[in-house]
Amino acid sequence: MRAYALCLAFNGISFQSLLGAAILISFAILSGCGGDNATGTTPAGAGAPAGQEASASQAAPERGVGSPIREGGALKLNTPAGPVDVPVEEAQYVNTDEGYSDYVEVWGNGLSLTAQVGGKVDENDREQLQYQSLAGKPLPIQLLDPENGEPMTIEIPGSGSYTILGGALVVENFEHGPSTVDRWQGRVDLTLQTVQGPIAVTGTFSFGIVPVW
């Protein structure tokens, strides 16, 4: 509209003045005064409130993107001699065939532990095991290894090796990793055979666990 107003203002004056008006009109159009017929584009983010562009670039990452979880971790036990960490080198969630109960196997240096699930854990639409069905439920530890019939054992650093007479794992938190390893955290209760007789040991656990079929 400003371009047309300039044209009307210079109507009927000398050629030199008209030429000057034409130059002014051209400058006005090139400066973005072309109204609805302007073809220029607005730079990205122009006119946006401060910080808005930065917020848009901080969108949540895609699912499955993140630091991989490593298999293994530790059992943190409260023993009569004080707190100790028992390293866990391997942990597997064994998803068995239909008609058989799933189970958990945990291994380390002198550590052999198998816990019964007592049923099956289904998968969701992303092929992730639905561990929430286990949360808060004690998973009883078996007395004997289901494969070789050997007793469950644990090596407690600075103390020695003990036979596991019973106990349970209780999953309190879990996380699906971006690859093939998930994370479990929770409580552990063990009954150990000692020279003084059975003793109860409690603690916590945190380890990366691999689902296998």
mmCIF file of C-alpha atoms in Angstrom:
data_model
loop_
_atom_site.group_PDB
_atom_site.id
_atom_site.type_symbol
_atom_site.label_atom_id
_atom_site.label_comp_id
_atom_site.label_asym_id
_atom_site.label_seq_id
_atom_site.Cartn_x
_atom_site.Cartn_y
_atom_site.Cartn_z
ATOM 1 C CA MET A 1 0.000 0.000 0.000
ATOM 2 C CA ARG A 2 2.896 2.372 0.704
ATOM 3 C CA ALA A 3 4.177 1.855 -2.867
ATOM 4 C CA TYR A 4 0.782 2.909 -4.317
ATOM 5 C CA ALA A 5 0.632 5.917 -1.986
ATOM 6 C CA LEU A 6 4.006 7.067 -3.293
ATOM 7 C CA CYS A 7 2.772 6.762 -6.891
ATOM 8 C CA LEU A 8 -0.259 8.985 -6.157
ATOM 9 C CA ALA A 9 1.886 11.516 -4.357
ATOM 10 C CA PHE A 10 4.148 12.005 -7.400
ATOM 11 C CA ASN A 11 1.396 11.992 -10.032
ATOM 12 C CA GLY A 12 1.615 14.931 -12.500
ATOM 13 C CA ILE A 13 5.043 16.296 -11.539
ATOM 14 C CA SER A 14 8.223 16.647 -13.635
ATOM 15 C CA PHE A 15 10.030 13.739 -15.281
ATOM 16 C CA GLN A 16 12.997 14.081 -12.919
ATOM 17 C CA SER A 17 10.701 14.008 -9.925
ATOM 18 C CA LEU A 18 8.800 11.078 -11.412
ATOM 19 C CA LEU A 19 12.065 9.209 -11.967
ATOM 20 C CA GLY A 20 13.043 9.846 -8.367
ATOM 21 C CA ALA A 21 9.648 8.593 -7.257
ATOM 22 C CA ALA A 22 10.098 5.402 -9.305
ATOM 23 C CA ILE A 23 13.429 4.779 -7.586
ATOM 24 C CA LEU A 24 11.795 5.284 -4.195
ATOM 25 C CA ILE A 25 8.958 2.911 -5.134
ATOM 26 C CA SER A 26 11.425 0.257 -6.280
ATOM 27 C CA PHE A 27 13.365 0.602 -3.042
ATOM 28 C CA ALA A 28 10.147 0.265 -1.022
ATOM 29 C CA ILE A 29 9.156 -2.930 -2.869
ATOM 30 C CA LEU A 30 12.646 -4.453 -2.453
ATOM 31 C CA SER A 31 12.494 -3.622 1.256
ATOM 32 C CA GLY A 32 9.402 -5.831 1.736
ATOM 33 C CA CYS A 33 6.621 -3.295 1.115
ATOM 34 C CA GLY A 34 4.993 -5.365 -1.605
ATOM 35 C CA GLY A 35 1.949 -6.252 0.491
ATOM 36 C CA ASP A 36 0.320 -9.597 -0.309
ATOM 37 C CA ASN A 37 2.441 -10.001 -3.450
ATOM 38 C CA ALA A 38 5.764 -10.093 -1.581
ATOM 39 C CA THR A 39 7.792 -13.212 -2.325
ATOM 40 C CA GLY A 40 10.510 -12.924 0.336
ATOM 41 C CA THR A 41 10.823 -15.568 3.090
ATOM 42 C CA THR A 42 11.200 -14.967 6.794
ATOM 43 C CA PRO A 43 14.379 -16.437 8.357
ATOM 44 C CA ALA A 44 13.757 -19.390 10.624
ATOM 45 C CA GLY A 45 13.131 -18.304 14.187
ATOM 46 C CA ALA A 46 12.625 -14.629 13.292
ATOM 47 C CA GLY A 47 10.156 -12.936 15.629
ATOM 48 C CA ALA A 48 10.131 -15.901 18.046
ATOM 49 C CA PRO A 49 10.358 -15.127 21.758
ATOM 50 C CA ALA A 50 13.804 -15.461 23.264
ATOM 51 C CA GLY A 51 14.603 -19.085 24.095
ATOM 52 C CA GLN A 52 11.799 -20.563 21.985
ATOM 53 C CA GLU A 53 14.123 -21.824 19.256
ATOM 54 C CA ALA A 54 16.427 -23.437 21.822
ATOM 55 C CA SER A 55 13.472 -25.197 23.442
ATOM 56 C CA ALA A 56 12.400 -26.708 20.139
ATOM 57 C CA SER A 57 15.854 -28.187 19.633
ATOM 58 C CA GLN A 58 15.681 -29.921 23.020
ATOM 59 C CA ALA A 59 12.976 -32.412 22.034
ATOM 60 C CA ALA A 60 12.955 -35.785 23.781
ATOM 61 C CA PRO A 61 15.363 -38.304 22.183
ATOM 62 C CA GLU A 62 14.007 -41.177 20.169
ATOM 63 C CA ARG A 63 13.212 -44.350 22.074
ATOM 64 C CA GLY A 64 16.031 -46.858 22.113
ATOM 65 C CA VAL A 65 18.692 -44.125 22.004
ATOM 66 C CA GLY A 66 20.959 -43.992 25.035
ATOM 67 C CA SER A 67 23.932 -45.525 26.755
ATOM 68 C CA PRO A 68 23.896 -49.338 26.580
ATOM 69 C CA ILE A 69 23.467 -51.221 29.856
ATOM 70 C CA ARG A 70 26.299 -53.621 30.642
ATOM 71 C CA GLU A 71 25.635 -57.137 31.889
ATOM 72 C CA GLY A 72 26.577 -57.742 35.520
ATOM 73 C CA GLY A 73 26.776 -55.597 38.624
ATOM 74 C CA ALA A 74 26.810 -56.488 42.304
ATOM 75 C CA LEU A 75 24.996 -57.818 45.335
ATOM 76 C CA LYS A 76 25.492 -55.451 48.294
ATOM 77 C CA LEU A 77 25.122 -57.594 51.413
ATOM 78 C CA ASN A 78 24.930 -56.729 55.098
ATOM 79 C CA THR A 79 26.906 -59.539 56.740
ATOM 80 C CA PRO A 80 27.819 -60.054 60.423
ATOM 81 C CA ALA A 81 31.335 -58.850 59.504
ATOM 82 C CA GLY A 82 29.999 -55.701 57.838
ATOM 83 C CA PRO A 83 28.766 -54.615 54.369
ATOM 84 C CA VAL A 84 30.356 -56.315 51.365
ATOM 85 C CA ASP A 85 29.948 -56.174 47.585
ATOM 86 C CA VAL A 86 29.689 -59.506 45.785
ATOM 87 C CA PRO A 87 30.449 -58.982 42.074
ATOM 88 C CA VAL A 88 27.957 -60.284 39.511
ATOM 89 C CA GLU A 89 29.587 -61.104 36.192
ATOM 90 C CA GLU A 90 26.625 -62.583 34.315
ATOM 91 C CA ALA A 91 22.845 -62.547 34.741
ATOM 92 C CA GLN A 92 20.196 -64.066 32.501
ATOM 93 C CA TYR A 93 16.419 -64.090 32.429
ATOM 94 C CA VAL A 94 15.600 -67.473 30.886
ATOM 95 C CA ASN A 95 12.309 -67.349 28.998
ATOM 96 C CA THR A 96 11.388 -71.010 28.658
ATOM 97 C CA ASP A 97 8.938 -72.869 26.423
ATOM 98 C CA GLU A 98 5.223 -72.849 27.109
ATOM 99 C CA GLY A 99 4.336 -75.106 30.010
ATOM 100 C CA TYR A 100 7.590 -74.367 31.886
ATOM 101 C CA SER A 101 8.336 -71.624 34.393
ATOM 102 C CA ASP A 102 10.878 -68.920 33.612
ATOM 103 C CA TYR A 103 13.884 -68.492 35.888
ATOM 104 C CA VAL A 104 16.821 -66.195 36.612
ATOM 105 C CA GLU A 105 20.484 -67.247 36.684
ATOM 106 C CA VAL A 106 23.202 -65.140 38.297
ATOM 107 C CA TRP A 107 26.926 -65.982 38.181
ATOM 108 C CA GLY A 108 30.171 -64.558 39.456
ATOM 109 C CA ASN A 109 33.461 -65.621 41.025
ATOM 110 C CA GLY A 110 32.224 -68.323 43.407
ATOM 111 C CA LEU A 111 28.625 -67.160 42.905
ATOM 112 C CA SER A 112 25.948 -69.473 41.531
ATOM 113 C CA LEU A 113 22.336 -68.476 42.081
ATOM 114 C CA THR A 114 19.094 -69.525 40.396
ATOM 115 C CA ALA A 115 15.745 -67.930 41.252
ATOM 116 C CA GLN A 116 12.379 -69.283 40.144
ATOM 117 C CA VAL A 117 9.880 -66.974 38.469
ATOM 118 C CA GLY A 118 6.966 -69.352 39.018
ATOM 119 C CA GLY A 119 5.263 -68.648 35.693
ATOM 120 C CA LYS A 120 5.730 -66.841 32.400
ATOM 121 C CA VAL A 121 6.398 -63.184 31.633
ATOM 122 C CA ASP A 122 4.743 -61.893 28.468
ATOM 123 C CA GLU A 123 6.225 -59.483 25.933
ATOM 124 C CA ASN A 124 4.820 -56.115 24.909
ATOM 125 C CA ASP A 125 4.444 -54.861 21.336
ATOM 126 C CA ARG A 126 8.138 -53.839 21.306
ATOM 127 C CA GLU A 127 9.239 -57.381 22.212
ATOM 128 C CA GLN A 128 10.244 -56.263 25.710
ATOM 129 C CA LEU A 129 9.528 -58.513 28.672
ATOM 130 C CA GLN A 130 6.874 -57.062 30.967
ATOM 131 C CA TYR A 131 8.841 -57.219 34.206
ATOM 132 C CA GLN A 132 6.197 -55.199 36.042
ATOM 133 C CA SER A 133 4.351 -58.466 36.634
ATOM 134 C CA LEU A 134 7.305 -59.511 38.839
ATOM 135 C CA ALA A 135 7.733 -56.243 40.745
ATOM 136 C CA GLY A 136 7.471 -56.686 44.504
ATOM 137 C CA LYS A 137 7.092 -60.461 44.307
ATOM 138 C CA PRO A 138 9.789 -62.643 45.929
ATOM 139 C CA LEU A 139 11.500 -64.888 43.389
ATOM 140 C CA PRO A 140 12.556 -67.891 45.510
ATOM 141 C CA ILE A 141 16.148 -69.088 45.195
ATOM 142 C CA GLN A 142 16.513 -72.782 44.410
ATOM 143 C CA LEU A 143 18.629 -75.072 46.587
ATOM 144 C CA LEU A 144 20.205 -76.889 43.642
ATOM 145 C CA ASP A 145 21.343 -75.867 40.174
ATOM 146 C CA PRO A 146 18.641 -77.114 37.756
ATOM 147 C CA GLU A 147 21.261 -78.202 35.199
ATOM 148 C CA ASN A 148 23.924 -80.016 37.223
ATOM 149 C CA GLY A 149 22.240 -80.534 40.605
ATOM 150 C CA GLU A 150 25.039 -78.713 42.458
ATOM 151 C CA PRO A 151 24.202 -76.569 45.514
ATOM 152 C CA MET A 152 23.867 -72.814 45.083
ATOM 153 C CA THR A 153 26.963 -71.051 46.440
ATOM 154 C CA ILE A 154 28.272 -67.560 47.145
ATOM 155 C CA GLU A 155 31.825 -66.336 47.691
ATOM 156 C CA ILE A 156 31.857 -63.446 50.151
ATOM 157 C CA PRO A 157 35.066 -61.400 49.818
ATOM 158 C CA GLY A 158 37.204 -61.607 52.949
ATOM 159 C CA SER A 159 35.050 -64.326 54.482
ATOM 160 C CA GLY A 160 34.829 -67.438 52.309
ATOM 161 C CA SER A 161 32.472 -69.617 50.319
ATOM 162 C CA TYR A 162 29.031 -70.548 51.604
ATOM 163 C CA THR A 163 26.202 -72.786 50.498
ATOM 164 C CA ILE A 164 22.924 -70.957 49.874
ATOM 165 C CA LEU A 165 20.115 -72.683 51.754
ATOM 166 C CA GLY A 166 17.346 -70.406 50.500
ATOM 167 C CA GLY A 167 16.259 -66.835 50.029
ATOM 168 C CA ALA A 168 14.709 -64.641 47.360
ATOM 169 C CA LEU A 169 15.246 -61.813 44.903
ATOM 170 C CA VAL A 170 12.670 -59.010 44.944
ATOM 171 C CA VAL A 171 12.649 -56.758 41.867
ATOM 172 C CA GLU A 172 11.795 -53.162 42.806
ATOM 173 C CA ASN A 173 12.938 -51.241 39.718
ATOM 174 C CA PHE A 174 13.776 -52.199 36.163
ATOM 175 C CA GLU A 175 14.818 -50.509 32.944
ATOM 176 C CA HIS A 176 14.796 -51.746 29.356
ATOM 177 C CA GLY A 177 18.115 -51.041 27.706
ATOM 178 C CA PRO A 178 18.576 -49.829 24.118
ATOM 179 C CA SER A 179 20.243 -53.124 23.162
ATOM 180 C CA THR A 180 19.951 -56.651 24.565
ATOM 181 C CA VAL A 181 20.617 -55.942 28.255
ATOM 182 C CA ASP A 182 18.067 -54.683 30.806
ATOM 183 C CA ARG A 183 18.651 -53.404 34.344
ATOM 184 C CA TRP A 184 17.207 -54.877 37.544
ATOM 185 C CA GLN A 185 17.407 -53.351 41.022
ATOM 186 C CA GLY A 186 15.896 -54.570 44.250
ATOM 187 C CA ARG A 187 16.341 -56.517 47.494
ATOM 188 C CA VAL A 188 18.029 -59.838 48.154
ATOM 189 C CA ASP A 189 17.487 -62.155 51.123
ATOM 190 C CA LEU A 190 19.767 -65.159 51.616
ATOM 191 C CA THR A 191 20.107 -67.959 54.129
ATOM 192 C CA LEU A 192 23.692 -69.194 54.260
ATOM 193 C CA GLN A 193 25.161 -72.320 55.793
ATOM 194 C CA THR A 194 28.036 -71.478 58.151
ATOM 195 C CA VAL A 195 30.022 -73.466 60.722
ATOM 196 C CA GLN A 196 27.860 -71.825 63.398
ATOM 197 C CA GLY A 197 24.708 -72.857 61.547
ATOM 198 C CA PRO A 198 22.344 -71.089 59.121
ATOM 199 C CA ILE A 199 22.401 -67.290 59.146
ATOM 200 C CA ALA A 200 20.158 -64.775 57.373
ATOM 201 C CA VAL A 201 21.802 -62.108 55.218
ATOM 202 C CA THR A 202 19.985 -59.211 53.597
ATOM 203 C CA GLY A 203 21.011 -56.588 51.076
ATOM 204 C CA THR A 204 20.311 -55.087 47.686
ATOM 205 C CA PHE A 205 21.212 -55.877 44.095
ATOM 206 C CA SER A 206 21.744 -53.962 40.887
ATOM 207 C CA PHE A 207 22.790 -55.680 37.693
ATOM 208 C CA GLY A 208 22.330 -55.789 33.950
ATOM 209 C CA ILE A 209 20.390 -58.873 32.923
ATOM 210 C CA VAL A 210 20.112 -60.504 29.490
ATOM 211 C CA PRO A 211 16.774 -62.022 28.405
ATOM 212 C CA VAL A 212 17.365 -65.319 26.568
ATOM 213 C CA TRP A 213 15.018 -67.739 24.814
#
